[in-house]
């Protein structure tokens, strides 16, 4: 990987990590369309450390409050009913599914799951799911106009059951094309959480999973010596800067806007990808030989 490739891939990672369109798919597709080698799961995981650092800084007050309350609840029983202390436990509980499946499916994540036909399928299917969830969210927000509309939930309504469902949704993002934020936000909206609550928990839930994955890949890459460190670190820094700006924009966007532009984009991109592979313009394994 050269410096220009790392710049472009860092920009792509930062722009797409927090949008419901799948950063791993876009890194894979950028390399395929440009004729570059697939950057691979290790590059994706390491550059995600940059975007998750942006999450740590953007939500630093929330995180500090949650960590403090959770730590005190370990020795102070009176703190165990505190919402922030409970959020600490719920983030841990919600991280279990992706931790277990990430280790179990590691070989598939780095191999078969990166097939462009599978990515096209997940882009379309999860686009449809996001569209359905978005319509449900609109119905919940309209409230009184629909007798059957459930009451919107906030993070104060989050329990172990919903936390695990969020976690299972996040685990689906191990397949490129699903999108971590897209899956968890869709899951939240389908459970009647507000857009802001679903997005906020999605970002908080991603922190332990992404950092653990990045550090795990960092350890393997250090021992294996198969990563171009200069360009990879550069891409990670670029992803951090762009990712921070995207978080700030996205948190404002979701309070008033529909997810339909992302739904349409996902479906169109998936159909175009199927067409290109079907016509032989792109190989479903384009770029994979380079690792």
CSV table of C-alpha atoms in Angstrom, one decimal:
chain,number,residue,atom,x,y,z
A,1,UNK,CA,0.0,0.0,0.0
A,2,UNK,CA,1.3,3.4,-0.9
A,3,UNK,CA,0.7,6.8,0.7
A,4,UNK,CA,-2.0,7.9,-1.8
A,5,UNK,CA,-3.9,4.7,-1.3
A,6,UNK,CA,-3.8,5.1,2.5
A,7,UNK,CA,-5.0,8.7,2.2
A,8,UNK,CA,-8.1,7.7,0.1
A,9,UNK,CA,-8.8,4.6,2.3
A,10,UNK,CA,-8.5,6.7,5.5
A,11,UNK,CA,-10.9,9.2,4.0
A,12,UNK,CA,-13.3,6.4,3.1
A,13,UNK,CA,-13.1,4.9,6.6
A,14,UNK,CA,-13.7,8.2,8.3
A,15,UNK,CA,-16.6,9.1,6.0
A,16,UNK,CA,-18.4,5.8,6.2
A,17,UNK,CA,-17.7,4.3,9.7
A,18,UNK,CA,-20.6,6.1,11.3
A,19,UNK,CA,-23.1,6.3,8.4
A,20,UNK,CA,-25.4,3.3,7.9
A,21,UNK,CA,-23.7,2.2,4.7
A,22,UNK,CA,-20.8,0.0,5.9
A,23,UNK,CA,-17.2,1.2,6.1
A,24,UNK,CA,-15.8,-2.3,5.6
A,25,UNK,CA,-17.8,-2.7,2.3
A,26,UNK,CA,-16.6,0.7,1.1
A,27,UNK,CA,-13.0,0.0,1.9
A,28,UNK,CA,-13.3,-3.3,0.0
A,29,UNK,CA,-15.1,-1.6,-3.0
A,30,UNK,CA,-12.8,1.3,-3.2
A,31,UNK,CA,-9.9,-1.0,-3.6
A,32,UNK,CA,-11.8,-3.2,-6.1
A,33,UNK,CA,-12.9,-0.2,-8.3
A,34,UNK,CA,-9.4,1.4,-8.2
A,35,UNK,CA,-7.7,-1.9,-9.0
A,36,UNK,CA,-5.8,-1.9,-5.7
A,37,UNK,CA,-5.2,-4.9,-3.5
A,38,UNK,CA,-8.0,-5.5,-0.9
A,39,UNK,CA,-6.8,-3.6,2.2
A,40,UNK,CA,-8.0,-6.6,4.3
A,41,UNK,CA,-9.7,-7.1,7.6
A,42,UNK,CA,-6.6,-6.2,9.5
A,43,UNK,CA,-6.3,-2.8,7.9
A,44,UNK,CA,-10.0,-2.1,8.5
A,45,UNK,CA,-9.8,-3.1,12.2
A,46,UNK,CA,-6.6,-1.0,12.8
A,47,UNK,CA,-8.0,2.1,11.1
A,48,UNK,CA,-11.2,1.8,13.1
A,49,UNK,CA,-9.1,2.5,16.2
A,50,UNK,CA,-8.9,6.0,14.7
A,51,UNK,CA,-12.6,6.4,14.2
A,52,UNK,CA,-13.3,5.0,17.7
A,53,UNK,CA,-10.9,7.5,19.2
A,54,UNK,CA,-13.1,10.1,17.7
A,55,UNK,CA,-16.1,8.5,19.5
A,56,UNK,CA,-14.2,8.5,22.8
A,57,UNK,CA,-13.5,12.3,22.4
A,58,UNK,CA,-16.9,13.2,21.1
A,59,UNK,CA,-18.8,11.3,23.8
A,60,UNK,CA,-16.1,11.9,26.5
A,61,UNK,CA,-18.6,13.3,29.0
A,62,UNK,CA,-21.0,10.4,28.7
A,63,UNK,CA,-18.2,7.9,28.8
A,64,UNK,CA,-16.5,9.4,31.8
A,65,UNK,CA,-19.9,9.5,33.7
A,66,UNK,CA,-20.7,5.9,32.8
A,67,UNK,CA,-17.2,4.5,33.6
A,68,UNK,CA,-17.2,6.4,36.9
A,69,UNK,CA,-20.7,5.2,38.0
A,70,UNK,CA,-20.0,1.7,36.9
A,71,UNK,CA,-16.7,1.5,38.8
A,72,UNK,CA,-18.3,2.8,42.0
A,73,UNK,CA,-21.2,0.3,41.6
A,74,UNK,CA,-18.7,-2.6,41.9
A,75,UNK,CA,-18.2,-1.8,45.6
A,76,UNK,CA,-21.2,0.4,46.4
A,77,UNK,CA,-24.6,-1.4,46.2
A,78,UNK,CA,-26.5,1.9,46.3
A,79,UNK,CA,-24.9,2.8,43.0
A,80,UNK,CA,-26.2,-0.3,41.2
A,81,UNK,CA,-29.6,1.3,40.5
A,82,UNK,CA,-27.9,4.3,38.9
A,83,UNK,CA,-28.7,4.7,35.2
A,84,UNK,CA,-25.1,5.4,34.2
A,85,UNK,CA,-23.8,2.3,36.2
A,86,UNK,CA,-26.4,0.2,34.5
A,87,UNK,CA,-25.4,1.5,31.1
A,88,UNK,CA,-21.8,0.3,31.8
A,89,UNK,CA,-23.1,-3.2,32.4
A,90,UNK,CA,-25.4,-3.0,29.3
A,91,UNK,CA,-22.5,-2.0,27.1
A,92,UNK,CA,-20.6,-5.0,28.4
A,93,UNK,CA,-23.6,-7.4,27.9
A,94,UNK,CA,-24.2,-6.0,24.4
A,95,UNK,CA,-20.5,-6.6,23.4
A,96,UNK,CA,-20.7,-10.3,24.2
A,97,UNK,CA,-22.2,-11.5,20.9
A,98,UNK,CA,-19.7,-9.7,18.6
A,99,UNK,CA,-16.8,-10.9,20.8
A,100,UNK,CA,-17.9,-14.5,20.6
A,101,UNK,CA,-18.7,-14.5,16.9
A,102,UNK,CA,-15.7,-12.4,16.0
A,103,UNK,CA,-13.3,-15.0,17.3
A,104,UNK,CA,-15.4,-17.9,16.0
A,105,UNK,CA,-15.8,-16.5,12.5
A,106,UNK,CA,-12.4,-14.9,12.1
A,107,UNK,CA,-11.3,-17.0,9.1
A,108,UNK,CA,-14.6,-16.3,7.3
A,109,UNK,CA,-14.4,-12.5,8.0
A,110,UNK,CA,-10.9,-12.4,6.4
A,111,UNK,CA,-12.0,-14.7,3.5
A,112,UNK,CA,-15.4,-15.7,2.1
A,113,UNK,CA,-17.2,-12.8,3.7
A,114,UNK,CA,-15.3,-10.4,1.5
A,115,UNK,CA,-16.8,-11.8,-1.7
A,116,UNK,CA,-18.3,-8.9,-3.7
A,117,UNK,CA,-21.6,-10.8,-4.3
A,118,UNK,CA,-22.1,-11.2,-0.6
A,119,UNK,CA,-21.4,-7.5,0.0
A,120,UNK,CA,-23.9,-6.6,-2.7
A,121,UNK,CA,-26.5,-8.8,-1.1
A,122,UNK,CA,-26.0,-7.4,2.4
A,123,UNK,CA,-26.1,-3.8,1.1
A,124,UNK,CA,-29.5,-4.4,-0.5
A,125,UNK,CA,-31.0,-6.5,2.3
A,126,UNK,CA,-29.9,-4.3,5.1
A,127,UNK,CA,-30.9,-1.3,3.1
A,128,UNK,CA,-34.5,-2.6,3.0
A,129,UNK,CA,-34.4,-3.4,6.7
A,130,UNK,CA,-33.2,0.1,7.4
A,131,UNK,CA,-36.0,1.5,5.3
A,132,UNK,CA,-38.6,-0.5,7.2
A,133,UNK,CA,-37.1,0.6,10.5
A,134,UNK,CA,-37.1,4.2,9.3
A,135,UNK,CA,-40.8,4.1,8.5
A,136,UNK,CA,-41.5,2.6,11.9
A,137,UNK,CA,-39.5,5.4,13.6
A,138,UNK,CA,-41.5,8.0,11.6
A,139,UNK,CA,-44.8,6.4,12.8
A,140,UNK,CA,-43.5,6.4,16.4
A,141,UNK,CA,-42.6,10.1,16.2
A,142,UNK,CA,-46.0,11.0,14.8
A,143,UNK,CA,-47.5,9.3,17.8
A,144,UNK,CA,-51.1,10.2,18.2
A,145,UNK,CA,-51.9,9.9,14.5
A,146,UNK,CA,-51.6,6.2,14.7
A,147,UNK,CA,-53.4,4.4,17.5
A,148,UNK,CA,-51.1,1.4,17.1
A,149,UNK,CA,-47.9,3.4,17.4
A,150,UNK,CA,-45.9,2.4,20.5
A,151,UNK,CA,-44.4,4.9,22.9
A,152,UNK,CA,-40.9,5.9,21.9
A,153,UNK,CA,-38.2,4.5,24.1
A,154,UNK,CA,-35.1,6.3,25.4
A,155,UNK,CA,-31.9,4.8,26.9
A,156,UNK,CA,-33.6,4.9,30.3
A,157,UNK,CA,-35.8,2.1,29.0
A,158,UNK,CA,-32.9,-0.1,28.0
A,159,UNK,CA,-32.6,-3.4,29.8
A,160,UNK,CA,-30.6,-6.6,29.4
A,161,UNK,CA,-32.9,-8.1,26.8
A,162,UNK,CA,-32.8,-5.1,24.5
A,163,UNK,CA,-29.1,-4.7,25.2
A,164,UNK,CA,-28.5,-8.3,23.9
A,165,UNK,CA,-30.7,-7.6,20.8
A,166,UNK,CA,-28.6,-4.5,20.1
A,167,UNK,CA,-25.5,-6.7,20.6
A,168,UNK,CA,-26.7,-9.3,18.1
A,169,UNK,CA,-27.5,-6.6,15.6
A,170,UNK,CA,-24.0,-5.2,16.0
A,171,UNK,CA,-22.5,-8.7,15.5
A,172,UNK,CA,-24.1,-8.9,12.1
A,173,UNK,CA,-21.7,-6.2,11.0
A,174,UNK,CA,-18.9,-8.7,11.0
A,175,UNK,CA,-20.1,-9.3,7.4
A,176,UNK,CA,-19.0,-6.5,5.1
A,177,UNK,CA,-21.9,-4.6,3.7
A,178,UNK,CA,-24.1,-4.9,6.8
A,179,UNK,CA,-22.9,-1.7,8.6
A,180,UNK,CA,-22.4,-1.6,12.4
A,181,UNK,CA,-24.3,1.6,12.8
A,182,UNK,CA,-26.9,0.6,10.3
A,183,UNK,CA,-27.6,-2.8,12.0
A,184,UNK,CA,-27.7,-1.5,15.5
A,185,UNK,CA,-29.7,1.6,14.7
A,186,UNK,CA,-32.2,-0.5,12.7
A,187,UNK,CA,-32.5,-2.9,15.6
A,188,UNK,CA,-33.1,0.0,17.9
A,189,UNK,CA,-35.7,1.6,15.7
A,190,UNK,CA,-37.5,-1.7,15.3
A,191,UNK,CA,-37.7,-1.9,19.1
A,192,UNK,CA,-39.2,1.6,19.1
A,193,UNK,CA,-36.2,3.5,20.4
A,194,UNK,CA,-35.8,7.1,19.3
A,195,UNK,CA,-33.3,7.8,16.5
A,196,UNK,CA,-31.1,9.7,18.9
A,197,UNK,CA,-31.2,6.9,21.6
A,198,UNK,CA,-30.5,4.2,19.0
A,199,UNK,CA,-27.6,6.1,17.5
A,200,UNK,CA,-26.1,7.0,20.9
A,201,UNK,CA,-26.1,3.5,22.2
A,202,UNK,CA,-24.8,2.2,18.9
A,203,UNK,CA,-21.8,4.4,19.2
A,204,UNK,CA,-21.2,3.5,22.8
A,205,UNK,CA,-21.6,-0.2,22.2
A,206,UNK,CA,-19.1,-0.1,19.4
A,207,UNK,CA,-16.2,1.2,21.6
A,208,UNK,CA,-15.2,-2.0,23.4
A,209,UNK,CA,-15.8,-4.2,20.3
A,210,UNK,CA,-13.9,-2.1,17.8
A,211,UNK,CA,-11.0,-1.2,20.1
A,212,UNK,CA,-10.6,-4.9,21.1
A,213,UNK,CA,-10.7,-6.0,17.4
A,214,UNK,CA,-8.2,-3.3,16.5
A,215,UNK,CA,-5.8,-4.2,19.2
A,216,UNK,CA,-6.1,-7.9,18.4
A,217,UNK,CA,-5.3,-7.3,14.8
A,218,UNK,CA,-2.5,-4.9,15.8
A,219,UNK,CA,-0.9,-7.7,17.9
A,220,UNK,CA,-1.2,-10.2,15.0
A,221,UNK,CA,0.1,-7.6,12.5
A,222,UNK,CA,3.1,-6.8,14.7
A,223,UNK,CA,4.0,-10.4,15.1
A,224,UNK,CA,3.4,-11.3,11.5
A,225,UNK,CA,5.0,-8.2,9.9
A,226,UNK,CA,2.5,-8.1,7.1
A,227,UNK,CA,1.2,-4.5,7.5
A,228,UNK,CA,2.7,-1.3,5.9
A,229,UNK,CA,2.9,0.6,9.1
A,230,UNK,CA,3.6,4.1,7.8
A,231,UNK,CA,0.6,4.2,5.4
A,232,UNK,CA,-1.7,2.4,7.9
A,233,UNK,CA,-0.9,4.8,10.7
A,234,UNK,CA,-1.5,7.7,8.3
A,235,UNK,CA,-4.8,6.3,7.2
A,236,UNK,CA,-5.8,5.8,10.9
A,237,UNK,CA,-5.1,9.5,11.7
A,238,UNK,CA,-7.0,10.6,8.6
A,239,UNK,CA,-9.9,8.4,9.6
A,240,UNK,CA,-9.9,10.0,13.1
A,241,UNK,CA,-10.2,13.6,11.8
A,242,UNK,CA,-12.8,12.9,9.2
A,243,UNK,CA,-14.7,10.5,11.6
A,244,UNK,CA,-15.0,13.2,14.3
A,245,UNK,CA,-16.6,15.6,11.8
A,246,UNK,CA,-19.0,13.0,10.6
A,247,UNK,CA,-20.2,12.1,14.1
A,248,UNK,CA,-21.0,15.7,14.9
A,249,UNK,CA,-22.9,16.1,11.6
A,250,UNK,CA,-24.7,12.7,11.9
A,251,UNK,CA,-26.0,13.3,15.5
A,252,UNK,CA,-27.6,16.5,14.3
A,253,UNK,CA,-28.9,14.9,11.1
A,254,UNK,CA,-30.8,12.0,12.7
A,255,UNK,CA,-32.8,14.3,15.0
A,256,UNK,CA,-34.7,15.8,12.0
A,257,UNK,CA,-34.0,13.8,8.9
A,258,UNK,CA,-35.0,10.4,7.5
A,259,UNK,CA,-32.6,7.6,6.7
A,260,UNK,CA,-34.2,7.1,3.3
A,261,UNK,CA,-31.2,8.7,1.3
A,262,UNK,CA,-29.0,6.0,2.9
A,263,UNK,CA,-31.5,3.3,2.1
A,264,UNK,CA,-31.7,4.3,-1.6
A,265,UNK,CA,-27.9,4.6,-1.8
A,266,UNK,CA,-27.4,1.1,-0.4
A,267,UNK,CA,-29.9,-0.5,-2.7
A,268,UNK,CA,-28.6,1.3,-5.8
A,269,UNK,CA,-24.9,0.5,-4.9
A,270,UNK,CA,-25.8,-3.2,-4.3
A,271,UNK,CA,-27.6,-3.5,-7.7
A,272,UNK,CA,-24.8,-1.7,-9.5
A,273,UNK,CA,-22.3,-4.1,-7.9
A,274,UNK,CA,-24.3,-7.1,-8.9
A,275,UNK,CA,-24.5,-5.8,-12.5
A,276,UNK,CA,-20.7,-5.2,-12.7
A,277,UNK,CA,-19.9,-8.6,-11.3
A,278,UNK,CA,-22.6,-10.2,-13.6
A,279,UNK,CA,-21.2,-8.5,-16.7
A,280,UNK,CA,-17.6,-9.6,-15.8
A,281,UNK,CA,-16.4,-6.0,-15.3
A,282,UNK,CA,-15.5,-6.9,-11.7
A,283,UNK,CA,-14.4,-10.2,-10.3
A,284,UNK,CA,-16.2,-11.2,-7.1
A,285,UNK,CA,-12.7,-11.6,-5.6
A,286,UNK,CA,-11.2,-8.5,-7.2
A,287,UNK,CA,-8.0,-7.6,-5.4
A,288,UNK,CA,-8.0,-10.4,-2.9
A,289,UNK,CA,-4.8,-11.9,-4.1
A,290,UNK,CA,-2.9,-9.1,-2.6
A,291,UNK,CA,-4.3,-9.5,0.9
